[in-house]
Amino acid sequence: MRPEPPPTDAPTWKTAWDAALYGPDGFFRRESPAAHFRTSVHTSNRFAEAVVRLVRDAGLDTVVDIGAGRGELLAAVHALAPDLELLGVEVARRPAGLPDAVAWTTALPESVDGLMIANEWLDNIPCHVVEMAPSGRAHVVHVDPRTGEESLGRPLDHDSVPASLAAWCERWWPLSPAAPGTRAEVGTTRDAAWADVVRRVTRGLAVAVDYGHTRDTRPPLGSLRSYRDGREAQVLPDGSRDVTAHVAVDAVADLVGATVLPQREALRALGVSGARPDLATATEDPAGYVRALSRAGEAAELTAAGGLGDFSWIVTAVGDVAAPFTG
Ligand SMILES: C[S@@+](CC[C@H](N)C(=O)[O-])C[C@H]1O[C@@H](n2cnc3c(N)ncnc32)[C@H](O)[C@@H]1O
């Protein structure tokens, strides 16, 4: 039997996470997100309707969906608005059955005049995890991808650790030396990824939708989670499951000058209402009443407190496009 490597030989969380999701046989190269967890896009067509309304209100004619999964959002948008130009950006191959009108690529387009939207993309961008040690110094956390066993690596103030990590933590997620065991998920990679998207919008809107937290609501022990087959599973970067962590939405927004609002407000402004239809209409139009009731239920799921309604929309308007959600 080969000897186990010492724990410090294990990769950092960021490296292990990256290999698990996006390595040559990584989770997202093989697996359909919808087979493992449910996003706003999978719940119903209400989310796609809101996207179409957002695009129309802004006078745009192009939608680029970043981290497009199996193209569910774009297929639904195409069915509602066949005149729109649609592009999915995704590490996975083009899904079978996607309408020909939906273009598909692995690389972000250099420039976009339109809406760039990313639903539950930033939370899947691997980041460093750091933990406060009993010594009062924060260290980079490493993980054995097979077992999930963690070990502390270099301290954050070590010469070999990029200074940007400590600077980000100090500004956005400070750890107290008096609280050993507390952790931060360092958002530098998410900030950079979203800034790279926004800089490509020559005119239009950039919208990131994700679960997240702000300086006042950071989870003291971090938020790393895994999902597999529709259930939460042991957090493990072994490629057999999703690995995700909530997004520091205030840091992302600050870098790109975005507005942040809860999904429930964004969707209500776009006409997604969970209000039940008037019972009186049930007698004269029973089928219409049932349809309206079903739509209200779908809207309620997307706007629910404690659920999808708490997601954050990080919104940037570029060029002569009026900033939405300001009225
Ligand atoms: C949580 S899923 C969300 C899928 C879809 N947007 C939805 O809401 O159902 C994240 C998706 O982002 C994709 N992804 C992650 N990083 C990517 C990248 N750099 N380029 C393209 N796709 C990426 C993954 O392959 C995965 O399909």
PDB file of N, CA, C and O and ligand atoms in Angstrom, residues 22 28 33 37 39 41-42 65-69 72 89-92 106 119-121 123-124, ligand 1:
ATOM      1  N   TYR A  22     -14.080  21.343 -13.199  1.00  0.00           N
ATOM      2  CA  TYR A  22     -13.729  21.747 -14.573  1.00  0.00           C
ATOM      3  C   TYR A  22     -12.497  21.035 -15.133  1.00  0.00           C
ATOM      4  O   TYR A  22     -12.006  21.402 -16.192  1.00  0.00           O
ATOM      5  N   PHE A  28     -18.903  19.328 -14.090  1.00  0.00           N
ATOM      6  CA  PHE A  28     -19.758  20.093 -15.005  1.00  0.00           C
ATOM      7  C   PHE A  28     -19.485  19.793 -16.476  1.00  0.00           C
ATOM      8  O   PHE A  28     -20.245  20.217 -17.340  1.00  0.00           O
ATOM      9  N   PRO A  33     -26.529  20.241 -14.650  1.00  0.00           N
ATOM     10  CA  PRO A  33     -26.857  20.828 -13.338  1.00  0.00           C
ATOM     11  C   PRO A  33     -28.255  20.431 -12.861  1.00  0.00           C
ATOM     12  O   PRO A  33     -28.454  20.107 -11.690  1.00  0.00           O
ATOM     13  N   PHE A  37     -29.451  19.740  -8.909  1.00  0.00           N
ATOM     14  CA  PHE A  37     -30.063  20.804  -8.094  1.00  0.00           C
ATOM     15  C   PHE A  37     -30.976  21.639  -8.978  1.00  0.00           C
ATOM     16  O   PHE A  37     -30.909  21.559 -10.211  1.00  0.00           O
ATOM     17  N   THR A  39     -32.459  25.300 -10.052  1.00  0.00           N
ATOM     18  CA  THR A  39     -32.232  26.745 -10.045  1.00  0.00           C
ATOM     19  C   THR A  39     -33.520  27.452 -10.478  1.00  0.00           C
ATOM     20  O   THR A  39     -34.474  26.804 -10.932  1.00  0.00           O
ATOM     21  N   VAL A  41     -34.073  28.898 -13.088  1.00  0.00           N
ATOM     22  CA  VAL A  41     -34.309  28.591 -14.498  1.00  0.00           C
ATOM     23  C   VAL A  41     -35.127  27.312 -14.654  1.00  0.00           C
ATOM     24  O   VAL A  41     -35.945  27.180 -15.568  1.00  0.00           O
ATOM     25  N   HIS A  42     -34.899  26.353 -13.735  1.00  0.00           N
ATOM     26  CA  HIS A  42     -35.580  25.053 -13.873  1.00  0.00           C
ATOM     27  C   HIS A  42     -36.997  25.072 -13.320  1.00  0.00           C
ATOM     28  O   HIS A  42     -37.762  24.152 -13.592  1.00  0.00           O
ATOM     29  N   ASP A  65     -26.041  34.028 -22.174  1.00  0.00           N
ATOM     30  CA  ASP A  65     -26.231  33.341 -20.891  1.00  0.00           C
ATOM     31  C   ASP A  65     -24.908  32.676 -20.514  1.00  0.00           C
ATOM     32  O   ASP A  65     -24.442  31.764 -21.203  1.00  0.00           O
ATOM     33  N   ILE A  66     -24.313  33.130 -19.423  1.00  0.00           N
ATOM     34  CA  ILE A  66     -22.994  32.618 -19.021  1.00  0.00           C
ATOM     35  C   ILE A  66     -23.189  31.501 -18.001  1.00  0.00           C
ATOM     36  O   ILE A  66     -23.870  31.681 -16.992  1.00  0.00           O
ATOM     37  N   GLY A  67     -22.558  30.366 -18.241  1.00  0.00           N
ATOM     38  CA  GLY A  67     -22.806  29.182 -17.420  1.00  0.00           C
ATOM     39  C   GLY A  67     -24.213  28.701 -17.725  1.00  0.00           C
ATOM     40  O   GLY A  67     -25.066  28.587 -16.847  1.00  0.00           O
ATOM     41  N   ALA A  68     -24.450  28.422 -19.004  1.00  0.00           N
ATOM     42  CA  ALA A  68     -25.818  28.225 -19.510  1.00  0.00           C
ATOM     43  C   ALA A  68     -26.392  26.846 -19.214  1.00  0.00           C
ATOM     44  O   ALA A  68     -27.509  26.557 -19.629  1.00  0.00           O
ATOM     45  N   GLY A  69     -25.629  25.989 -18.519  1.00  0.00           N
ATOM     46  CA  GLY A  69     -26.147  24.669 -18.145  1.00  0.00           C
ATOM     47  C   GLY A  69     -26.466  23.854 -19.388  1.00  0.00           C
ATOM     48  O   GLY A  69     -25.613  23.637 -20.246  1.00  0.00           O
ATOM     49  N   GLU A  72     -31.373  25.630 -20.792  1.00  0.00           N
ATOM     50  CA  GLU A  72     -32.795  25.699 -20.440  1.00  0.00           C
ATOM     51  C   GLU A  72     -33.344  27.120 -20.542  1.00  0.00           C
ATOM     52  O   GLU A  72     -34.438  27.348 -21.080  1.00  0.00           O
ATOM     53  N   VAL A  89     -22.873  30.421 -23.158  1.00  0.00           N
ATOM     54  CA  VAL A  89     -21.446  30.222 -22.888  1.00  0.00           C
ATOM     55  C   VAL A  89     -21.358  29.151 -21.801  1.00  0.00           C
ATOM     56  O   VAL A  89     -21.910  29.330 -20.712  1.00  0.00           O
ATOM     57  N   GLU A  90     -20.695  28.057 -22.105  1.00  0.00           N
ATOM     58  CA  GLU A  90     -20.754  26.914 -21.196  1.00  0.00           C
ATOM     59  C   GLU A  90     -19.561  26.000 -21.433  1.00  0.00           C
ATOM     60  O   GLU A  90     -19.170  25.786 -22.584  1.00  0.00           O
ATOM     61  N   VAL A  91     -18.987  25.460 -20.338  1.00  0.00           N
ATOM     62  CA  VAL A  91     -17.864  24.527 -20.509  1.00  0.00           C
ATOM     63  C   VAL A  91     -18.348  23.189 -21.075  1.00  0.00           C
ATOM     64  O   VAL A  91     -17.579  22.480 -21.725  1.00  0.00           O
ATOM     65  N   ALA A  92     -19.613  22.857 -20.813  1.00  0.00           N
ATOM     66  CA  ALA A  92     -20.144  21.590 -21.338  1.00  0.00           C
ATOM     67  C   ALA A  92     -20.497  21.738 -22.814  1.00  0.00           C
ATOM     68  O   ALA A  92     -20.726  22.846 -23.304  1.00  0.00           O
ATOM     69  N   THR A 106     -17.749  27.937 -25.810  1.00  0.00           N
ATOM     70  CA  THR A 106     -17.108  27.757 -24.502  1.00  0.00           C
ATOM     71  C   THR A 106     -16.453  29.052 -24.023  1.00  0.00           C
ATOM     72  O   THR A 106     -16.092  29.150 -22.854  1.00  0.00           O
ATOM     73  N   ASN A 119     -26.868  33.079 -14.204  1.00  0.00           N
ATOM     74  CA  ASN A 119     -27.647  32.608 -13.065  1.00  0.00           C
ATOM     75  C   ASN A 119     -26.918  31.453 -12.390  1.00  0.00           C
ATOM     76  O   ASN A 119     -26.646  30.425 -13.019  1.00  0.00           O
ATOM     77  N   GLU A 120     -26.592  31.636 -11.123  1.00  0.00           N
ATOM     78  CA  GLU A 120     -25.868  30.627 -10.338  1.00  0.00           C
ATOM     79  C   GLU A 120     -24.571  30.201 -11.035  1.00  0.00           C
ATOM     80  O   GLU A 120     -24.276  29.012 -11.160  1.00  0.00           O
ATOM     81  N   TRP A 121     -23.817  31.174 -11.478  1.00  0.00           N
ATOM     82  CA  TRP A 121     -22.506  30.902 -12.090  1.00  0.00           C
ATOM     83  C   TRP A 121     -21.382  31.257 -11.106  1.00  0.00           C
ATOM     84  O   TRP A 121     -20.474  30.468 -10.871  1.00  0.00           O
ATOM     85  N   ASP A 123     -21.207  31.371  -7.927  1.00  0.00           N
ATOM     86  CA  ASP A 123     -21.041  30.484  -6.755  1.00  0.00           C
ATOM     87  C   ASP A 123     -20.238  29.238  -7.097  1.00  0.00           C
ATOM     88  O   ASP A 123     -19.719  28.565  -6.202  1.00  0.00           O
ATOM     89  N   ASN A 124     -20.152  28.914  -8.383  1.00  0.00           N
ATOM     90  CA  ASN A 124     -19.383  27.743  -8.815  1.00  0.00           C
ATOM     91  C   ASN A 124     -17.971  28.112  -9.266  1.00  0.00           C
ATOM     92  O   ASN A 124     -17.256  27.255  -9.794  1.00  0.00           O
TER      93      ASN A 124
HETATM   94  C1  LIG B   1     -24.935  26.053 -11.223  1.00  0.00           C
HETATM   95  S1  LIG B   1     -24.828  25.779 -12.912  1.00  0.00           S
HETATM   96  C2  LIG B   1     -26.050  26.939 -13.475  1.00  0.00           C
HETATM   97  C3  LIG B   1     -26.656  26.571 -14.796  1.00  0.00           C
HETATM   98  C4  LIG B   1     -27.755  27.514 -15.281  1.00  0.00           C
HETATM   99  N1  LIG B   1     -27.283  28.870 -15.401  1.00  0.00           N
HETATM  100  C5  LIG B   1     -28.959  27.467 -14.375  1.00  0.00           C
HETATM  101  O1  LIG B   1     -29.287  28.493 -13.773  1.00  0.00           O
HETATM  102  O2  LIG B   1     -29.580  26.415 -14.265  1.00  0.00           O
HETATM  103  C6  LIG B   1     -23.299  26.589 -13.331  1.00  0.00           C
HETATM  104  C7  LIG B   1     -22.904  26.349 -14.769  1.00  0.00           C
HETATM  105  O3  LIG B   1     -21.820  27.214 -15.081  1.00  0.00           O
HETATM  106  C8  LIG B   1     -20.948  26.523 -15.954  1.00  0.00           C
HETATM  107  N2  LIG B   1     -19.639  27.190 -15.915  1.00  0.00           N
HETATM  108  C9  LIG B   1     -18.864  27.378 -14.847  1.00  0.00           C
HETATM  109  N3  LIG B   1     -17.746  28.066 -15.167  1.00  0.00           N
HETATM  110  C10 LIG B   1     -17.825  28.314 -16.482  1.00  0.00           C
HETATM  111  C11 LIG B   1     -16.986  29.004 -17.407  1.00  0.00           C
HETATM  112  N4  LIG B   1     -15.831  29.574 -17.029  1.00  0.00           N
HETATM  113  N5  LIG B   1     -17.380  29.082 -18.675  1.00  0.00           N
HETATM  114  C12 LIG B   1     -18.551  28.533 -19.065  1.00  0.00           C
HETATM  115  N6  LIG B   1     -19.395  27.865 -18.240  1.00  0.00           N
HETATM  116  C13 LIG B   1     -19.040  27.768 -16.963  1.00  0.00           C
HETATM  117  C14 LIG B   1     -20.954  25.110 -15.412  1.00  0.00           C
HETATM  118  O4  LIG B   1     -20.470  24.182 -16.348  1.00  0.00           O
HETATM  119  C15 LIG B   1     -22.425  24.929 -15.053  1.00  0.00           C
HETATM  120  O5  LIG B   1     -23.151  24.394 -16.115  1.00  0.00           O
END
